[in-house]
Structures are given as C-alpha cells and as structure tokens.
CSV table of C-alpha atoms and ligand atoms in Angstrom, one decimal:
chain,number,residue,atom,x,y,z
A,1,UNK,CA,87.2,107.8,126.8
A,2,UNK,CA,88.2,105.4,129.2
A,3,UNK,CA,90.3,102.1,128.4
A,4,UNK,CA,86.9,99.8,128.9
A,5,UNK,CA,85.3,102.6,126.5
A,6,UNK,CA,88.4,101.7,123.9
A,7,UNK,CA,87.7,98.1,124.4
A,8,UNK,CA,84.2,98.2,123.7
A,9,UNK,CA,84.7,100.0,120.3
A,10,UNK,CA,87.0,97.5,119.0
A,11,UNK,CA,84.2,94.8,120.2
A,12,UNK,CA,81.5,97.2,118.1
A,13,UNK,CA,84.0,97.1,115.4
A,14,UNK,CA,84.5,93.3,115.2
A,15,UNK,CA,80.5,92.8,115.5
A,16,UNK,CA,80.2,95.4,113.0
A,17,UNK,CA,82.6,93.5,110.8
A,18,UNK,CA,81.5,89.8,111.3
A,19,UNK,CA,77.5,91.1,110.3
A,20,UNK,CA,78.4,93.1,107.5
A,21,UNK,CA,80.8,90.0,106.2
A,22,UNK,CA,77.6,87.8,106.3
A,23,UNK,CA,75.2,90.2,104.8
A,24,UNK,CA,77.5,90.8,101.7
A,25,UNK,CA,78.2,87.5,101.1
A,26,UNK,CA,74.6,86.4,101.1
A,27,UNK,CA,74.0,89.4,99.1
A,28,UNK,CA,76.9,88.2,96.5
A,29,UNK,CA,75.0,84.7,96.4
A,30,UNK,CA,72.0,86.6,95.8
A,31,UNK,CA,72.8,89.1,93.7
A,32,UNK,CA,76.2,88.5,91.9
A,33,UNK,CA,77.7,90.9,89.6
A,34,UNK,CA,80.1,88.7,87.6
A,35,UNK,CA,81.7,85.0,88.1
A,36,UNK,CA,84.7,85.1,90.8
A,37,UNK,CA,87.5,83.6,89.1
A,38,UNK,CA,89.7,81.6,91.3
A,39,UNK,CA,86.9,81.9,93.9
A,40,UNK,CA,85.6,79.4,96.4
A,41,UNK,CA,86.1,78.9,100.1
A,42,UNK,CA,89.5,78.4,100.4
A,43,UNK,CA,90.3,82.0,98.5
A,44,UNK,CA,88.0,83.4,101.2
A,45,UNK,CA,89.2,81.8,104.1
A,46,UNK,CA,92.7,82.9,103.0
A,47,UNK,CA,91.7,86.7,102.5
A,48,UNK,CA,90.3,86.7,106.0
A,49,UNK,CA,93.2,84.6,107.6
A,50,UNK,CA,95.3,87.4,106.4
A,51,UNK,CA,93.6,90.5,108.0
A,52,UNK,CA,92.9,87.8,111.2
A,53,UNK,CA,96.9,87.6,111.0
A,54,UNK,CA,97.6,91.4,110.2
A,55,UNK,CA,95.0,92.7,113.2
A,56,UNK,CA,96.4,90.3,115.8
A,57,UNK,CA,99.8,91.3,115.0
A,58,UNK,CA,98.8,95.3,115.5
A,59,UNK,CA,97.1,94.6,118.7
A,60,UNK,CA,100.0,92.6,120.1
A,61,UNK,CA,102.7,95.4,119.3
A,62,UNK,CA,100.2,98.4,119.6
A,63,UNK,CA,97.2,97.5,122.3
A,64,UNK,CA,95.9,101.0,122.8
A,65,UNK,CA,94.9,101.1,118.8
A,66,UNK,CA,94.2,104.3,117.2
A,67,UNK,CA,91.2,105.2,119.2
A,68,UNK,CA,93.1,104.5,122.1
A,69,UNK,CA,95.7,107.2,120.9
A,70,UNK,CA,93.4,109.8,120.0
A,71,UNK,CA,91.7,109.1,123.7
A,72,UNK,CA,95.2,110.1,125.1
A,73,UNK,CA,96.3,113.0,122.7
A,74,UNK,CA,95.1,116.4,123.7
A,75,UNK,CA,96.5,118.4,120.9
A,76,UNK,CA,96.2,119.2,117.4
A,77,UNK,CA,94.4,121.4,115.1
A,78,UNK,CA,90.7,120.6,115.9
A,79,UNK,CA,91.7,120.7,119.4
A,80,UNK,CA,92.5,124.5,119.2
A,81,UNK,CA,89.1,125.3,117.6
A,82,UNK,CA,85.8,125.3,120.0
A,83,UNK,CA,83.7,123.4,117.2
A,84,UNK,CA,80.3,122.0,118.3
A,85,UNK,CA,80.7,118.1,118.4
A,86,UNK,CA,78.9,117.5,114.5
A,87,UNK,CA,81.1,119.9,112.8
A,88,UNK,CA,84.1,118.9,114.7
A,89,UNK,CA,83.4,114.9,113.7
A,90,UNK,CA,82.6,115.6,110.2
A,91,UNK,CA,85.1,118.0,109.4
A,92,UNK,CA,87.6,115.1,111.4
A,93,UNK,CA,86.2,112.2,109.0
A,94,UNK,CA,86.3,114.4,105.9
A,95,UNK,CA,90.6,115.0,106.8
A,96,UNK,CA,90.8,111.3,107.4
A,97,UNK,CA,89.5,110.5,103.9
A,98,UNK,CA,91.6,113.2,102.1
A,99,UNK,CA,94.5,111.7,104.0
A,100,UNK,CA,93.9,108.0,103.2
A,101,UNK,CA,93.3,108.4,99.5
A,102,UNK,CA,96.8,110.0,99.6
A,103,UNK,CA,98.2,107.4,101.0
A,104,UNK,CA,96.9,104.8,99.2
A,105,UNK,CA,98.2,106.9,95.9
A,106,UNK,CA,101.5,106.5,98.0
A,107,UNK,CA,101.2,102.8,98.0
A,108,UNK,CA,100.7,103.0,94.5
A,109,UNK,CA,103.7,105.1,93.6
A,110,UNK,CA,106.7,104.0,95.9
A,111,UNK,CA,108.0,100.7,95.1
A,112,UNK,CA,108.9,99.5,98.5
A,113,UNK,CA,105.0,100.6,99.5
A,114,UNK,CA,103.9,98.8,96.2
A,115,UNK,CA,105.4,95.7,97.2
A,116,UNK,CA,103.4,95.4,100.1
A,117,UNK,CA,100.4,96.7,98.7
A,118,UNK,CA,100.5,94.5,95.9
A,119,UNK,CA,99.5,91.7,98.1
A,120,UNK,CA,95.9,93.1,97.9
A,121,UNK,CA,95.8,93.6,94.0
A,122,UNK,CA,97.2,89.9,93.1
A,123,UNK,CA,93.9,88.5,94.0
A,124,UNK,CA,92.3,87.3,90.5
A,125,UNK,CA,88.9,87.2,91.9
A,126,UNK,CA,86.7,90.5,93.5
A,127,UNK,CA,84.7,89.8,96.5
A,128,UNK,CA,83.9,91.0,99.8
A,129,UNK,CA,86.6,89.0,101.5
A,130,UNK,CA,89.0,91.0,99.3
A,131,UNK,CA,88.2,94.2,101.3
A,132,UNK,CA,90.3,92.8,104.0
A,133,UNK,CA,93.1,91.3,102.5
A,134,UNK,CA,96.0,93.7,103.6
A,135,UNK,CA,99.5,92.3,104.4
A,136,UNK,CA,101.0,93.3,107.7
A,137,UNK,CA,103.7,95.5,105.9
A,138,UNK,CA,100.5,97.5,104.5
A,139,UNK,CA,98.6,97.8,107.9
A,140,UNK,CA,101.8,98.9,110.2
A,141,UNK,CA,102.8,101.7,108.4
A,142,UNK,CA,99.0,102.8,107.5
A,143,UNK,CA,98.6,102.5,111.3
A,144,UNK,CA,101.7,105.0,112.1
A,145,UNK,CA,100.2,107.3,109.3
A,146,UNK,CA,97.1,107.3,111.1
A,147,UNK,CA,98.5,108.5,114.5
A,148,UNK,CA,100.6,111.2,112.7
A,149,UNK,CA,97.0,112.7,111.1
A,150,UNK,CA,95.5,112.1,115.0
A,151,UNK,CA,98.6,113.8,116.3
A,152,UNK,CA,98.5,116.9,113.5
A,153,UNK,CA,94.2,117.5,113.3
A,154,UNK,CA,93.4,116.4,116.8
A,155,UNK,CA,90.5,114.2,116.0
A,156,UNK,CA,88.3,113.1,119.1
A,157,UNK,CA,88.5,109.6,119.6
A,158,UNK,CA,85.0,109.0,119.0
A,159,UNK,CA,85.5,110.6,115.7
A,160,UNK,CA,88.2,107.9,114.8
A,161,UNK,CA,86.1,105.3,116.0
A,162,UNK,CA,83.6,106.2,113.7
A,163,UNK,CA,86.1,106.5,110.8
A,164,UNK,CA,87.5,103.5,111.6
A,165,UNK,CA,84.1,101.6,111.7
A,166,UNK,CA,83.1,103.5,108.0
A,167,UNK,CA,86.2,102.7,106.5
A,168,UNK,CA,85.9,98.6,107.2
A,169,UNK,CA,82.5,98.9,106.2
A,170,UNK,CA,83.4,100.7,102.6
A,171,UNK,CA,86.0,98.5,102.4
A,172,UNK,CA,83.9,95.5,102.5
A,173,UNK,CA,81.1,97.4,100.7
A,174,UNK,CA,83.1,98.5,97.8
A,175,UNK,CA,84.6,95.0,97.2
A,176,UNK,CA,81.6,93.0,97.5
A,177,UNK,CA,80.8,91.1,94.1
A,178,UNK,CA,76.8,92.6,94.1
A,179,UNK,CA,75.0,93.9,91.1
A,180,UNK,CA,73.5,97.3,92.5
A,181,UNK,CA,70.6,98.7,90.6
A,182,UNK,CA,72.5,101.0,87.9
A,183,UNK,CA,70.4,103.8,88.8
A,184,UNK,CA,71.7,103.5,92.4
A,185,UNK,CA,75.1,103.0,91.5
A,186,UNK,CA,75.1,106.3,89.7
A,187,UNK,CA,73.1,108.0,92.6
A,188,UNK,CA,75.9,107.2,95.2
A,189,UNK,CA,78.9,107.9,93.0
A,190,UNK,CA,78.2,111.1,92.9
A,191,UNK,CA,79.2,111.0,97.1
A,192,UNK,CA,80.8,107.8,97.7
A,193,UNK,CA,82.7,104.5,96.4
A,194,UNK,CA,80.8,101.8,94.8
A,195,UNK,CA,81.7,98.5,93.9
A,196,UNK,CA,81.6,98.9,90.1
A,197,UNK,CA,83.8,102.2,90.7
A,198,UNK,CA,86.2,100.4,92.5
A,199,UNK,CA,86.3,97.2,90.7
A,200,UNK,CA,88.1,99.3,87.5
A,201,UNK,CA,90.9,100.0,90.5
A,202,UNK,CA,91.8,96.1,90.2
A,203,UNK,CA,92.0,95.8,86.7
A,204,UNK,CA,95.0,94.1,85.2
A,205,UNK,CA,95.4,96.8,82.8
A,206,UNK,CA,98.2,99.5,84.7
A,207,UNK,CA,96.2,102.8,83.9
A,208,UNK,CA,92.8,101.6,85.3
A,209,UNK,CA,95.0,99.9,88.1
A,210,UNK,CA,96.0,103.7,88.9
A,211,UNK,CA,92.7,104.9,89.0
A,212,UNK,CA,90.0,105.3,91.6
A,213,UNK,CA,92.1,105.3,94.7
A,214,UNK,CA,89.2,106.9,96.6
A,215,UNK,CA,88.0,104.6,100.0
A,216,UNK,CA,84.7,106.3,100.9
A,217,UNK,CA,84.1,109.6,99.1
A,218,UNK,CA,84.1,109.4,95.7
A,219,UNK,CA,85.2,113.4,95.1
A,220,UNK,CA,88.8,113.2,95.7
A,221,UNK,CA,89.4,111.1,92.2
A,222,UNK,CA,87.1,113.7,90.6
A,223,UNK,CA,89.1,116.3,92.2
A,224,UNK,CA,92.4,115.3,91.2
A,225,UNK,CA,91.5,113.6,88.0
A,226,UNK,CA,92.2,109.9,88.6
A,227,UNK,CA,88.3,109.1,88.3
A,228,UNK,CA,87.5,106.3,85.8
A,229,UNK,CA,84.2,105.9,84.9
A,230,UNK,CA,84.3,102.4,82.9
A,231,UNK,CA,86.8,99.9,82.6
A,232,UNK,CA,87.6,99.3,78.9
A,233,UNK,CA,86.7,95.3,79.0
A,234,UNK,CA,83.5,96.3,80.7
A,235,UNK,CA,82.3,95.4,84.2
A,236,UNK,CA,82.2,91.6,83.5
A,237,UNK,CA,84.6,91.3,80.8
A,238,UNK,CA,87.3,92.8,82.7
A,239,UNK,CA,90.6,90.8,84.2
A,240,UNK,CA,91.1,91.3,88.0
A,241,UNK,CA,94.6,91.1,89.3
A,242,UNK,CA,98.3,91.4,88.3
A,243,UNK,CA,99.6,89.6,85.2
A,244,UNK,CA,102.5,88.3,87.1
A,245,UNK,CA,101.0,86.6,90.1
A,246,UNK,CA,98.7,84.5,88.4
A,247,UNK,CA,99.2,81.1,89.6
A,248,UNK,CA,96.9,79.0,92.5
A,249,UNK,CA,100.0,78.8,94.0
A,250,UNK,CA,100.5,82.5,94.5
A,251,UNK,CA,97.1,82.8,96.7
A,252,UNK,CA,98.1,80.7,99.2
A,253,UNK,CA,98.3,82.0,102.9
A,254,UNK,CA,102.3,81.4,103.2
A,255,UNK,CA,102.7,82.7,99.6
A,256,UNK,CA,100.9,86.1,100.5
A,257,UNK,CA,103.2,86.7,103.4
A,258,UNK,CA,106.3,86.0,101.3
A,259,UNK,CA,105.1,87.6,98.2
A,260,UNK,CA,106.5,91.4,99.3
A,261,UNK,CA,110.1,89.9,99.2
A,262,UNK,CA,109.6,88.1,95.6
K,1,ZN,ZN1,95.4,99.7,95.8
C-alpha cells in the first residue's frame, strides 16, 4: 500500500463516518428506542467535538496511522503463513476483535485507564454520538495497543483498514438509540453486538457496567461469561451514566477534557 492509498483509506473512513452518522441520526428520530435524557444538539455536538479533537491530535502525532504502519511492517505471525487473502483477512479481523474486547476490559479494570474511559461512560444519554465520545487519553493508548497487535500478528494494511472502518461503524450502530424489531435484535445478537445488548454496558449499576464489553462480535462476552441479556430495570427504564457525574456542567467540552484529572 502506498502513502496515497493510506490517505485514501482515511478519506473513505471519514466518508463512511459522515454517511453512517447521518443515517443513524435520521433513524433515531424516526424509530427512537427511548427518550434521551440530557439530549439535544449541544450534547451531540460536544460528543462529536471530542472525537474531532482526539483524531486531530492522533493524526498530528502519528500521521502514518495504523494502516500506514501495517503497510510498512513486514513481520508477524500472519506474514509467516502463506494463507489465501480472504482467510488471512478474516483471521486478522477476529484476532483484532478479540484483542479489543480485552482492551475494553482493561480500561474498566485499571483505575488509571478507567479515568480515561470514564469520559465515555459519564454521558447520561445513549445515542449515536456517544459512539465517538472518547478522550485523547483513551484514543492514544488504544492506538499504541493496536500497533502492538499489528506488529505481533502482522495483519495486512487492507485488513487493518477494513477493521478500522468496521469498528467505527459498529461503535456508531451499537450506541444508536434505534428500536430494532425484537426478532432482528435476537438474530443479530448470536454473532454481533446490537444497541440493546450494548446499552446494558452503559447502566448506572456496577454489575451491568462490567458486562457486555464486546465491540463487534458478541461471542467474546458469552465465551468469557460477561454477557447480560437484559438490564434489571428494563431497556426503557434503565438509567444511563455514572452516579458521580450527572450535572449539566460535567458534560461540557472542557469539563470532559479535564475529567480524567478529577
Ligand atoms: Zn466501557
């Protein structure tokens, strides 16, 4: 993959992000699952502002990105086996998703990491814009971890690009406040994370907050006994967010940037 191709990948990701954000916002207005407390456009713009800030910082520090790194890294386990493209790519995607499941658990387990990831969990609303509400202190170590995975397993640049777009798309989809038909939700859940499955992870109750860590595949939560099928207060009655950050002032852009230090 050349530099131009890497840049094209970044553009594709941006285009996919804008298109899917618009589509899911429209779906939220047409088929809302539940009212969004603390909602409104100010909150949405703040959440999107946080990802714009974090991504700009990441691009400034590491212009090559994970795809660019993969394009220049010619080592790792998958490089050693001469598997057909499709098998190598699917294997790479599954390894990525498994690794990111454990990354998410680490962000909940270690207090220093939790301070960064907590910014994502203090939102009292649950909608598509929550899917990109991540502090730079979460984005930067996640990027380093991703490079470590690529260096170890040697995913090809196009596999990394596919996973990055898939992860972003699923982050938007799984936080969307859309009411899927129950049959569709049940069918999808066998393999992938759905909004009803992931919403439980944003519960104010600690036991539910420490469940449903999956990002794309739901199988890891079932395999490692962290899956919850339903929130105890019901999908429409459950309270989103954390008990200690519920004031409007906690949700302002500067307060979110400062939150890991509080
Ligand atoms: Zn979490």
